[in-house]
Short mmCIF file of C-alpha atoms and ligand atoms in Angstrom, two decimals:
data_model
loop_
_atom_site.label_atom_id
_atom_site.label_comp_id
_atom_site.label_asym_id
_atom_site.label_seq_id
_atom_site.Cartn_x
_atom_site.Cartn_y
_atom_site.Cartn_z
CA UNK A 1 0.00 0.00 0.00
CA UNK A 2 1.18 3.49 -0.94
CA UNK A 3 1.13 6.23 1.59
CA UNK A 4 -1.48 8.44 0.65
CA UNK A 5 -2.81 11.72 1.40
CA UNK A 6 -5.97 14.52 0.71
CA UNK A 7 -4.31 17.15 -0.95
CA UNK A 8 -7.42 19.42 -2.02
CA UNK A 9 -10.52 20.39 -0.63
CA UNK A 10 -13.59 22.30 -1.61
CA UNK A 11 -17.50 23.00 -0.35
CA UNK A 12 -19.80 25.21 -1.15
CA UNK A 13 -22.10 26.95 1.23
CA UNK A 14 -24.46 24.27 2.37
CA UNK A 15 -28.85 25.22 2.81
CA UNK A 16 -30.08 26.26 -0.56
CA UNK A 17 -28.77 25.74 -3.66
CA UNK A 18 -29.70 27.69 -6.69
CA UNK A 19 -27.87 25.19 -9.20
CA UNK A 20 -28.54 21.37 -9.35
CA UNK A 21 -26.76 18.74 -7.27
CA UNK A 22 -24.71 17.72 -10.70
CA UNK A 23 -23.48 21.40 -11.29
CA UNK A 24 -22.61 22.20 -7.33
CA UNK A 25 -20.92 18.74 -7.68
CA UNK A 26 -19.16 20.26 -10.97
CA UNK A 27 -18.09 23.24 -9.11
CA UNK A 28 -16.34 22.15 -6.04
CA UNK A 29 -14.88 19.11 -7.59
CA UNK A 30 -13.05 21.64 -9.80
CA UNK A 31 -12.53 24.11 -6.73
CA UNK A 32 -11.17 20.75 -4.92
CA UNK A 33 -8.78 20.22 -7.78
CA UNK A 34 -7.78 23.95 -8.07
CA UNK A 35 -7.04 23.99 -4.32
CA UNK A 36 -4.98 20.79 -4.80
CA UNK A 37 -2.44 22.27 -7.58
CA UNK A 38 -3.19 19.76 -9.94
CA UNK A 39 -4.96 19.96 -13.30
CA UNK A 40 -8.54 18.16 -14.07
CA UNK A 41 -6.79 15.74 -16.63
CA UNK A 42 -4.36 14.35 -13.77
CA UNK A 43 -7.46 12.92 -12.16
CA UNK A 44 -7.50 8.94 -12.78
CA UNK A 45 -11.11 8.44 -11.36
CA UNK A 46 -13.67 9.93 -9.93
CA UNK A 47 -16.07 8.64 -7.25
CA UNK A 48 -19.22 10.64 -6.74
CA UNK A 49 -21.44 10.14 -4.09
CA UNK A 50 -25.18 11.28 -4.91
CA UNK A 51 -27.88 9.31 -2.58
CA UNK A 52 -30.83 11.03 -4.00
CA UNK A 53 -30.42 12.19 -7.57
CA UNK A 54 -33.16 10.41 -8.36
CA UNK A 55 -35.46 13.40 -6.71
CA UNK A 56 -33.67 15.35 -9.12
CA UNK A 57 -34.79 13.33 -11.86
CA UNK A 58 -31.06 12.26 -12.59
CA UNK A 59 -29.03 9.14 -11.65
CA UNK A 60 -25.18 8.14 -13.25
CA UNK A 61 -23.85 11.79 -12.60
CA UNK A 62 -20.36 10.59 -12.88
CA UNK A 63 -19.91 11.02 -16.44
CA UNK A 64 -21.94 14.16 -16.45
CA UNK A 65 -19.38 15.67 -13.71
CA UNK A 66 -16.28 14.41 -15.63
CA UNK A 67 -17.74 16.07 -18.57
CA UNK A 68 -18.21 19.38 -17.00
CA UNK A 69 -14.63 18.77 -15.26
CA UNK A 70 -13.15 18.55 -19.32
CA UNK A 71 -12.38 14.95 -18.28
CA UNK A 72 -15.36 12.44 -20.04
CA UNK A 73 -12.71 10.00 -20.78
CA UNK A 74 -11.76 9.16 -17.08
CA UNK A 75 -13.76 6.31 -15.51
CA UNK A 76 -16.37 6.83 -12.38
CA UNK A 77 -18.72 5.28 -10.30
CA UNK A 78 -21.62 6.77 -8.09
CA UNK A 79 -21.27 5.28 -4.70
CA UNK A 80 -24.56 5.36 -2.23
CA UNK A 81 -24.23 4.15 1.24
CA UNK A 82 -26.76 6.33 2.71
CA UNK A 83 -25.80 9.60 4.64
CA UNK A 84 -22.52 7.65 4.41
CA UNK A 85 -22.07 7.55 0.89
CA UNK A 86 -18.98 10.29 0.22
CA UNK A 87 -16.84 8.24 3.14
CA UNK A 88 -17.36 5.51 1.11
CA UNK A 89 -16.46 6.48 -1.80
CA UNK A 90 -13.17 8.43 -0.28
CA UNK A 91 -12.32 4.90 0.99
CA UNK A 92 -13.10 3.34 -2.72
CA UNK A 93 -10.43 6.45 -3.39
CA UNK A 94 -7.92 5.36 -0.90
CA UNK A 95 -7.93 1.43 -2.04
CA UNK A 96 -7.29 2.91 -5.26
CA UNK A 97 -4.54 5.20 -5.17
CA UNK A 98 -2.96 3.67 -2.38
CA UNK A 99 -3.17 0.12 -4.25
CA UNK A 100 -1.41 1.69 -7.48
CA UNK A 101 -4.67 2.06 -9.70
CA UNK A 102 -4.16 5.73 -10.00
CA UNK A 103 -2.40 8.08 -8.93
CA UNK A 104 -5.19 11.29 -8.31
CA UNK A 105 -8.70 10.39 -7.59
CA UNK A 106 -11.40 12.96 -7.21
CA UNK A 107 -14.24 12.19 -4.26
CA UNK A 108 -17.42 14.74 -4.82
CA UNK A 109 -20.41 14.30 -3.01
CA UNK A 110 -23.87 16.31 -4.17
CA UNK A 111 -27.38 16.69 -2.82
CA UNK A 112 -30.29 18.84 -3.65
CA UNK A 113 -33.50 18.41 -2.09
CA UNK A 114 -34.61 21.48 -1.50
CA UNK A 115 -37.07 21.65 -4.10
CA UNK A 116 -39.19 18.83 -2.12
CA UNK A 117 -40.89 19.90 1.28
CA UNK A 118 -40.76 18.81 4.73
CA UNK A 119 -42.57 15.50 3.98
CA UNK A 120 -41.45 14.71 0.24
CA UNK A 121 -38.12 14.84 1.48
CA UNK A 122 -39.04 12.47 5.16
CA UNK A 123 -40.33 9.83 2.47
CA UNK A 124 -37.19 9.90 0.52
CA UNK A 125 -34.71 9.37 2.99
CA UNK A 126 -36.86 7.12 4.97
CA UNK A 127 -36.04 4.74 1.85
CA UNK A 128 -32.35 4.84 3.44
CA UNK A 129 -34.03 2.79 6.27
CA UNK A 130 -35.65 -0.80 5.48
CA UNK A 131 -38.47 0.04 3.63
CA UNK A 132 -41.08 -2.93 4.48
CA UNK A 133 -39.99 -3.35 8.06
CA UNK A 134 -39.10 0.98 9.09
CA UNK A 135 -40.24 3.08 7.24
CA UNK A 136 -43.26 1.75 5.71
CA UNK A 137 -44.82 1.21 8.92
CA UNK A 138 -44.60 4.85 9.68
CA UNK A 139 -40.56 4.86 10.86
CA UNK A 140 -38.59 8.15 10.02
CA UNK A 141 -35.34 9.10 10.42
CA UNK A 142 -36.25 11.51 13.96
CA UNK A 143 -38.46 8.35 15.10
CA UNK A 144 -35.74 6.02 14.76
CA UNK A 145 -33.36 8.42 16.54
CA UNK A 146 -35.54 9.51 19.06
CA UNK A 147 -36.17 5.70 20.02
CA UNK A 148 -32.25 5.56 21.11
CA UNK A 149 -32.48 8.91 22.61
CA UNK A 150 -35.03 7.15 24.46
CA UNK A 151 -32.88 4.05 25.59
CA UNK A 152 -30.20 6.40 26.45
CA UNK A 153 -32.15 8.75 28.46
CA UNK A 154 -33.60 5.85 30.36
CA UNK A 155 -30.56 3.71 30.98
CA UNK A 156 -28.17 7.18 32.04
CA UNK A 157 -30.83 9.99 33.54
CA UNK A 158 -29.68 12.41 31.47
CA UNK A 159 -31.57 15.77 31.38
CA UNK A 160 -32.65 17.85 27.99
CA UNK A 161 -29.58 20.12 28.97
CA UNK A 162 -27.09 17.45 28.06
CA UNK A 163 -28.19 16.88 24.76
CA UNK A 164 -28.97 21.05 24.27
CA UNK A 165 -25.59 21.32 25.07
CA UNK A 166 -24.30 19.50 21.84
CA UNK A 167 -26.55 21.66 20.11
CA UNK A 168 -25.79 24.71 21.42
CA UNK A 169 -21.96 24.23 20.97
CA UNK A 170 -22.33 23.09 17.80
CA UNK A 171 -24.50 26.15 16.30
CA UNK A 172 -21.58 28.06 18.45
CA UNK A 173 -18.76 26.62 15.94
CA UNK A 174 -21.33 26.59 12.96
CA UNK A 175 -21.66 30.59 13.16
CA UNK A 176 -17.88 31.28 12.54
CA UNK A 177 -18.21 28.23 9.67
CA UNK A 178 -18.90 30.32 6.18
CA UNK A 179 -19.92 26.72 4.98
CA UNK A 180 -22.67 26.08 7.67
CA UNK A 181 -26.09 25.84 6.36
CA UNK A 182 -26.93 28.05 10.14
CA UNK A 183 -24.48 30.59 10.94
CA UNK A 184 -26.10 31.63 14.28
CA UNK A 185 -25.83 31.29 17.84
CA UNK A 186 -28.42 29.85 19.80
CA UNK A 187 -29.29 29.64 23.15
CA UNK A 188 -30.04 27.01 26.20
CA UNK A 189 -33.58 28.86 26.47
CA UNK A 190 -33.99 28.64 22.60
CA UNK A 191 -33.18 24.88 22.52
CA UNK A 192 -35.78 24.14 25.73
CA UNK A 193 -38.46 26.44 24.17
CA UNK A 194 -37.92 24.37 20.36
CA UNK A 195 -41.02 22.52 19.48
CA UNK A 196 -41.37 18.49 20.22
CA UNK A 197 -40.01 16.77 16.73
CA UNK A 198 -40.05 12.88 18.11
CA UNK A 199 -39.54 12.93 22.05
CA UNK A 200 -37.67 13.71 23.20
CA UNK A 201 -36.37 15.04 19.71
CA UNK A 202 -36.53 19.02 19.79
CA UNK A 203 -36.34 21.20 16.47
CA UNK A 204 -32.85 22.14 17.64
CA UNK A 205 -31.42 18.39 18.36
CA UNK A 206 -32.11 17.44 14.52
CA UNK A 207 -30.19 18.20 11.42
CA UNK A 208 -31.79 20.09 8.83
CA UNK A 209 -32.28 19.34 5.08
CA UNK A 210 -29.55 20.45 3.34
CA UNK A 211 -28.54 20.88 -0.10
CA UNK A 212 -24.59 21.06 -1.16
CA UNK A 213 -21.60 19.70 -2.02
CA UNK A 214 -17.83 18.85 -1.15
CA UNK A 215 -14.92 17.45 -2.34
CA UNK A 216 -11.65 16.33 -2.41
CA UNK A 217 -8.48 14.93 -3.94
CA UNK A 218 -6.62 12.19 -2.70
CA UNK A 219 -3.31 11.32 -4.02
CA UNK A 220 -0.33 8.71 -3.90
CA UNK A 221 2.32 11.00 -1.67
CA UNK A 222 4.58 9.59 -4.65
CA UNK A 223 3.17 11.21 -7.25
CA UNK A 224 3.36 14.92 -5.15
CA UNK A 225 6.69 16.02 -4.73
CA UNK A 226 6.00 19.58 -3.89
CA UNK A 227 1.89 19.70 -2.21
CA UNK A 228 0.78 23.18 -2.43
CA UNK A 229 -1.09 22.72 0.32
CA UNK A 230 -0.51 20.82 4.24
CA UNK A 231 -2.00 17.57 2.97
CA UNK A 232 -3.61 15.06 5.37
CA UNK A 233 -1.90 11.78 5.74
CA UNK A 234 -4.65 9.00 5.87
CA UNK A 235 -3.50 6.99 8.81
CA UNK A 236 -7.03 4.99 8.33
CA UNK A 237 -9.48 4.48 5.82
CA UNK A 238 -11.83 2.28 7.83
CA UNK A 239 -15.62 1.15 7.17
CA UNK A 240 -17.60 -1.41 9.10
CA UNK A 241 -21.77 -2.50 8.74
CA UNK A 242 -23.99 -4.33 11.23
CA UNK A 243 -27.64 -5.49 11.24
CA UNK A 244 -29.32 -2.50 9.44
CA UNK A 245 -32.94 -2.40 11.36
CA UNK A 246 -32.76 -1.56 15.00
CA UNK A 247 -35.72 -3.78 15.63
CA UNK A 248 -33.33 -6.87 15.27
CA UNK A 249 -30.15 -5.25 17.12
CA UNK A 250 -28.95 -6.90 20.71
CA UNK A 251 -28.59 -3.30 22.13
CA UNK A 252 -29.51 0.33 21.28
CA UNK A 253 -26.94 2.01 23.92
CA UNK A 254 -24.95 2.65 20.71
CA UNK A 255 -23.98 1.56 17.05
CA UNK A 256 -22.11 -1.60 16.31
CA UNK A 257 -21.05 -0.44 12.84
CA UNK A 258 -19.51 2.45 14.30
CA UNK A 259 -17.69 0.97 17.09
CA UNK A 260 -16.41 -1.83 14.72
CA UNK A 261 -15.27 0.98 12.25
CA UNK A 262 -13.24 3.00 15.07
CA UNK A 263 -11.59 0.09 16.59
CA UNK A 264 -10.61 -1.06 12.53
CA UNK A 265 -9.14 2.88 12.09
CA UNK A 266 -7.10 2.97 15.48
CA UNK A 267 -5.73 -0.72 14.48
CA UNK A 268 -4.67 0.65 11.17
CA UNK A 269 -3.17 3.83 12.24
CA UNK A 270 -1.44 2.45 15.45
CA UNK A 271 -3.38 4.88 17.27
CA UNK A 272 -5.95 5.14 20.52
CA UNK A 273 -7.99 7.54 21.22
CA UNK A 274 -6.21 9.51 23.28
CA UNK A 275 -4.05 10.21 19.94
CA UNK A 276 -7.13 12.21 18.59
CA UNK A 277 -7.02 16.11 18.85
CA UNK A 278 -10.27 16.66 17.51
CA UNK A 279 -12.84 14.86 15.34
CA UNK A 280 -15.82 15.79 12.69
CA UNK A 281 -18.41 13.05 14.00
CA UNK A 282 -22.26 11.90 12.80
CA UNK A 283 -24.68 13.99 14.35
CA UNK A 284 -27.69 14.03 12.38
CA UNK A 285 -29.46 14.12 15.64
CA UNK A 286 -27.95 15.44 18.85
CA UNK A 287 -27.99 11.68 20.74
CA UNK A 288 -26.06 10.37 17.61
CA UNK A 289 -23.27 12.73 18.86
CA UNK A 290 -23.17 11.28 22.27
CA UNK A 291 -22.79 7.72 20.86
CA UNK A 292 -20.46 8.39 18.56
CA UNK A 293 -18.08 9.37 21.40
CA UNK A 294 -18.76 6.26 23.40
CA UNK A 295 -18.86 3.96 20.36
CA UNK A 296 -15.11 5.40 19.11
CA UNK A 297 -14.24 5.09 23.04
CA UNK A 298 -13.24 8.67 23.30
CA UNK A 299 -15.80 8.94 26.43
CA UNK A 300 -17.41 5.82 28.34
CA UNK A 301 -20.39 4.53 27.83
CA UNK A 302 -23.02 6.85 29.48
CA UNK A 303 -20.67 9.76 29.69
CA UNK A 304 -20.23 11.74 26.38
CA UNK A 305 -23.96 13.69 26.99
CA UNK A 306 -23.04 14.79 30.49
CA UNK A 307 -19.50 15.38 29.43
CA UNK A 308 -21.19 17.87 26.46
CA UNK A 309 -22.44 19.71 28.91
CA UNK A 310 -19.12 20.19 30.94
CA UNK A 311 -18.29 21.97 27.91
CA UNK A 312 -15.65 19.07 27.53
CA UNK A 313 -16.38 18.81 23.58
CA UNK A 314 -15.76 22.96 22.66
CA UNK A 315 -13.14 24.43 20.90
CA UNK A 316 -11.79 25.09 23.64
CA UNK A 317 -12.61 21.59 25.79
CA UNK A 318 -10.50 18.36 26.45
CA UNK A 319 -11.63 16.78 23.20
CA UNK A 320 -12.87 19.34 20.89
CA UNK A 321 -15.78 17.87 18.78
CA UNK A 322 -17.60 18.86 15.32
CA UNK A 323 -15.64 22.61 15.22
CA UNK A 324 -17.54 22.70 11.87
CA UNK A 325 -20.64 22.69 13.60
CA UNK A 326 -21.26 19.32 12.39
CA UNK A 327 -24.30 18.14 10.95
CA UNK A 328 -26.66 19.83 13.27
CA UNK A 329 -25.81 23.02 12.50
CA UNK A 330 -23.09 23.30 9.13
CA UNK A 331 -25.88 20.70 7.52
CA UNK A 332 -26.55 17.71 6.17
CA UNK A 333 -26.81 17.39 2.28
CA UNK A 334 -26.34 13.14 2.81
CA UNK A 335 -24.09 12.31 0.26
CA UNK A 336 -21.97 15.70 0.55
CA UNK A 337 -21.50 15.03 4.95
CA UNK A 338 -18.58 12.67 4.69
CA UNK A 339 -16.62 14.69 2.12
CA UNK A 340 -17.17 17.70 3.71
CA UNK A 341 -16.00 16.40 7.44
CA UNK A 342 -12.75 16.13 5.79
CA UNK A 343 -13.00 19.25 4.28
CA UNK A 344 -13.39 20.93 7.58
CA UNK A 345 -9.72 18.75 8.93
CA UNK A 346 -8.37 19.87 5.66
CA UNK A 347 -9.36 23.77 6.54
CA UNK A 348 -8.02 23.17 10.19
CA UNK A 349 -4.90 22.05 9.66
CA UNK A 350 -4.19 24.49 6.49
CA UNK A 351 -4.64 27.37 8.85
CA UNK A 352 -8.01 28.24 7.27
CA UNK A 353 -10.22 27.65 9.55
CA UNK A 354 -10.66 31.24 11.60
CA UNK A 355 -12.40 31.57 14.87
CA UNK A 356 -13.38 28.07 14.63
CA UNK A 357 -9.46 26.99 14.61
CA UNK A 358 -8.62 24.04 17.34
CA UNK A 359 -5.30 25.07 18.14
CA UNK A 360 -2.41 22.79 17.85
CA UNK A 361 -4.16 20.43 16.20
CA UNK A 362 -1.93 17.07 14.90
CA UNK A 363 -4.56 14.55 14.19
CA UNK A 364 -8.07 14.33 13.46
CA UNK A 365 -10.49 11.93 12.96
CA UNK A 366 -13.88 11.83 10.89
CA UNK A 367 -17.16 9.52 11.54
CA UNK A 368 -19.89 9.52 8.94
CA UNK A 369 -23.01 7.07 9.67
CA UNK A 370 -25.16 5.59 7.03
CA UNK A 371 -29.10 5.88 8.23
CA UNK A 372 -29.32 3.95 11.80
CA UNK A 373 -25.54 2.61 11.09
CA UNK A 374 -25.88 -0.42 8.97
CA UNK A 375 -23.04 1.46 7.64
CA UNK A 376 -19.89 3.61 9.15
CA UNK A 377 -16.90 4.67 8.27
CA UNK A 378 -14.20 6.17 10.45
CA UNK A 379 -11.27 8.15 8.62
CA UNK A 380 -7.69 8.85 10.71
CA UNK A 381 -5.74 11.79 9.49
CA UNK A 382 -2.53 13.44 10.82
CA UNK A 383 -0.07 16.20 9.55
CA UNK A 384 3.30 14.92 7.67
C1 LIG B 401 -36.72 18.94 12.16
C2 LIG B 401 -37.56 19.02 10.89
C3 LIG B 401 -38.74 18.05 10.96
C4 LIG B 401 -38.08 20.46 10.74
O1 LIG B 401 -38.84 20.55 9.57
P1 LIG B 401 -40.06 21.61 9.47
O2 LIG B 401 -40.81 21.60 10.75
O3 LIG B 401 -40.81 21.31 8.20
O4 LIG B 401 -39.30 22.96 9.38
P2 LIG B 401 -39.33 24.01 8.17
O5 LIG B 401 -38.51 23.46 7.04
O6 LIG B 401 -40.74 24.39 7.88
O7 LIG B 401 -38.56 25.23 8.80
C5 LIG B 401 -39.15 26.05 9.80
C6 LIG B 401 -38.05 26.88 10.43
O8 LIG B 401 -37.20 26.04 11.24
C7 LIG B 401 -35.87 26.08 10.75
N1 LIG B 401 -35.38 24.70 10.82
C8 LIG B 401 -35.79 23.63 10.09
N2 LIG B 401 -35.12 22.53 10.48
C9 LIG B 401 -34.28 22.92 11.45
C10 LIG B 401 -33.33 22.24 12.23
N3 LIG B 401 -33.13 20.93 12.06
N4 LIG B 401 -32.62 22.92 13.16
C11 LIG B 401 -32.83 24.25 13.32
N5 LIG B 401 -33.73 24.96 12.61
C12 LIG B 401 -34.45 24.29 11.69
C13 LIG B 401 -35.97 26.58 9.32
O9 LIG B 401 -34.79 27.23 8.91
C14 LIG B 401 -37.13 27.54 9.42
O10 LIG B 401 -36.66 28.73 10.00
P3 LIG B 401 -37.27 30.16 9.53
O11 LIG B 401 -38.73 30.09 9.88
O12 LIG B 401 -36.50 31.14 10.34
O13 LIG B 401 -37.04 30.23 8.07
C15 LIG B 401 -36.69 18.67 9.63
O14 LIG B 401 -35.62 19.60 9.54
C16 LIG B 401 -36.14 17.26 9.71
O15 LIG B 401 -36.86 16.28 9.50
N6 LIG B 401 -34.84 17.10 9.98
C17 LIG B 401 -34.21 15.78 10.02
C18 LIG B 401 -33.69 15.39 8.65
C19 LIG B 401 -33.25 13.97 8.62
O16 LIG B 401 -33.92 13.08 9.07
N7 LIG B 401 -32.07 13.72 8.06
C20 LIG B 401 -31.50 12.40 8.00
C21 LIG B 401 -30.80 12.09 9.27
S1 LIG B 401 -30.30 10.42 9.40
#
């Protein structure tokens, strides 16, 4: 295996998008590209994520990107894994440039869904869970989570103030994120006075729908003498599944994809948790936050919520968690999440991150979930 490393990243500003998830995808792939130093026709193939084009009417956008990029002639493949789908295809991207296929591969991922409303859009992604057994019976995606919000809730005591706490800090980081779908502030009051979603789901612990689009370029370190920019090192490309309905899972206090996929990444990169200075995890809903910390192992079991409101995951905190305001508050156009988590490690640690900067920051870690986690994938990156 080759070492190999992210050496360009682009996103656009996630909520609406005027332009369709094929042209946004168009766009930052070549702003990903530009950023890297490289030139479009250097690219040896392209993995697009794109969960939903079908709402747009439009499936195999690969082609139609690579055209737009001045590149038909390179190979690609759309890759859907749910709200996981662009770590997925950055790991397709890793087993290929760091197993000598290429040299340069481009990983976009593009959603639009804006044009549907609140309900056209549940029904889609409710498709994402299993169909006959979920979602047909009435299952969404805030139902589902709010059921292990319950379980957790029951099992620890928490109070409403743990999970507003991951909210609140996250809208914090998202309002000094020029990427973030909501770019304001909110408080403990406005959190407690949100309306009732799914109890003990609030407005404020869900993720909104979110169109846009991210990207970036990974690359065999061989083949970049001179990187224009810091590039990441991937220390661990790592991706794990589990039983996909929660009906048939031993145990809700937490996802077994996830944990599986964490303890794969620190195996490959030679790393615990303790080597983590920050990470971008899955928070499509507030309680996903809180189990992604205790799945990875970075809190125990019962302890990330209450820790969240110790203000142990801020900027500033022990383990500083989602500075991009994660998906709660930057957004969560599905198939553009995973990309963009890296985006946000790539801004960090090229000194472009502003008043959201986690200082000193060595290694980072990202955690994208696909629907209830019959999917994960956890990603390891360090400086050179
Ligand atoms: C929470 C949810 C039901 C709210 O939808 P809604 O009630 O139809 O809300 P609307 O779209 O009508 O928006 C009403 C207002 O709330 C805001 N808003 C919507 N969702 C929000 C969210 N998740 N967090 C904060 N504010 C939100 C809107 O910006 C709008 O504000 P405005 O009046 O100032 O313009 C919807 O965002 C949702 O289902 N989110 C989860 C998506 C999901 O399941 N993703 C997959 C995860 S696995």
């Amino acid at each position: 295996m080759r070492e190999t490393w992210v050496i360009g990243a682009a996103s656009n500003r996630f909520g609406k998008m005027k332009e369709s998830g094929r042209e946004a995808a168009t766009e930052v792939g070549l702003a990903a590209i530009e950023s890297a130093g490289i030139e479009p026709r250097q690219i040896g193939h392209t993995f697009v994520a794109n969960a939903f084009g079908v709402a747009e009417h439009q499936a195999h956008v690969g082609p139609l990107i690579n055209t737009g990029l001045g590149i038909p002639e390179v190979p690609s493949v759309t890759i859907e894994s749910a709200c996981s789908s662009s770590s997925a295809a950055l790991h397709e991207a890793y087993v290929h440039v760091a197993g000598g296929f290429c040299d340069f591969a481009l990983v976009v991922g593009a959603e639009k869904l804006s044009h549907l409303d609140t309900l056209a859009a549940t029904s889609y992604f409710a498709i994402g869970a299993d169909y006959p057994f979920e979602a047909k019976n009435g299952a969404t995606f805030p139902g589902l989570y709010a059921t292990l919000a319950n379980v957790y809730q029951h099992t620890y005591r928490t109070t409403p103030e743990m999970f507003g706490s991951i909210a609140v800090k996250n809208h914090a980081n998202a309002a000094l994120n020029p990427h973030a779908h909501f770019q304001k502030a909110i408080t403990m009051e406005t959190y407690l006075g949100s309306p009732m979603i799914a109890s003990p789901l609030r407005l404020y612990d869900c993720c909104p729908f979110s169109d846009g689009a991210a990207a970036v370029v990974v690359a065999a370190k061989e083949a970049v003498p001179h990187p224009v920019r810091e590039p990441l090192v991937v220390r661990a490309s790592a991706r794990a599944g589990s039983i996909a309905d929660m009906h048939d899972r031993p145990d809700l206090l937490g996802l077994p994809a996830a944990r599986a996929a964490g303890a794969a990444a620190f195996r490959q990169a030679k790393m615990g948790p303790e080597d983590i200075d920050f990470a971008e995890v899955h928070d499509c809903f507030t309680i996903a936050e809180a189990l992604a910390l205790e799945d990875l192992g970075i809190f125990p079991k019962g302890a990330a919520a209450r820790a969240s409101l110790d203000g142990a995951t801020a900027r500033d905190g022990k383990f500083p968690v989602n500075p991009s305001g994660g998906l709660k508050a930057k957004g969560h156009p599905v198939s553009a999440t995973g990309a963009s988590q890296v985006v946000e490690i790539f801004e960090q640690f090229n000194g472009l991150a502003g008043g959201r900067s986690v200082p000193h920051a060595e290694v980072a870690l990202a955690h994208n979930v696909g629907a209830t986690g019959g999917s994960c994938s956890v990603h390891i990156f360090s400086r050179r």
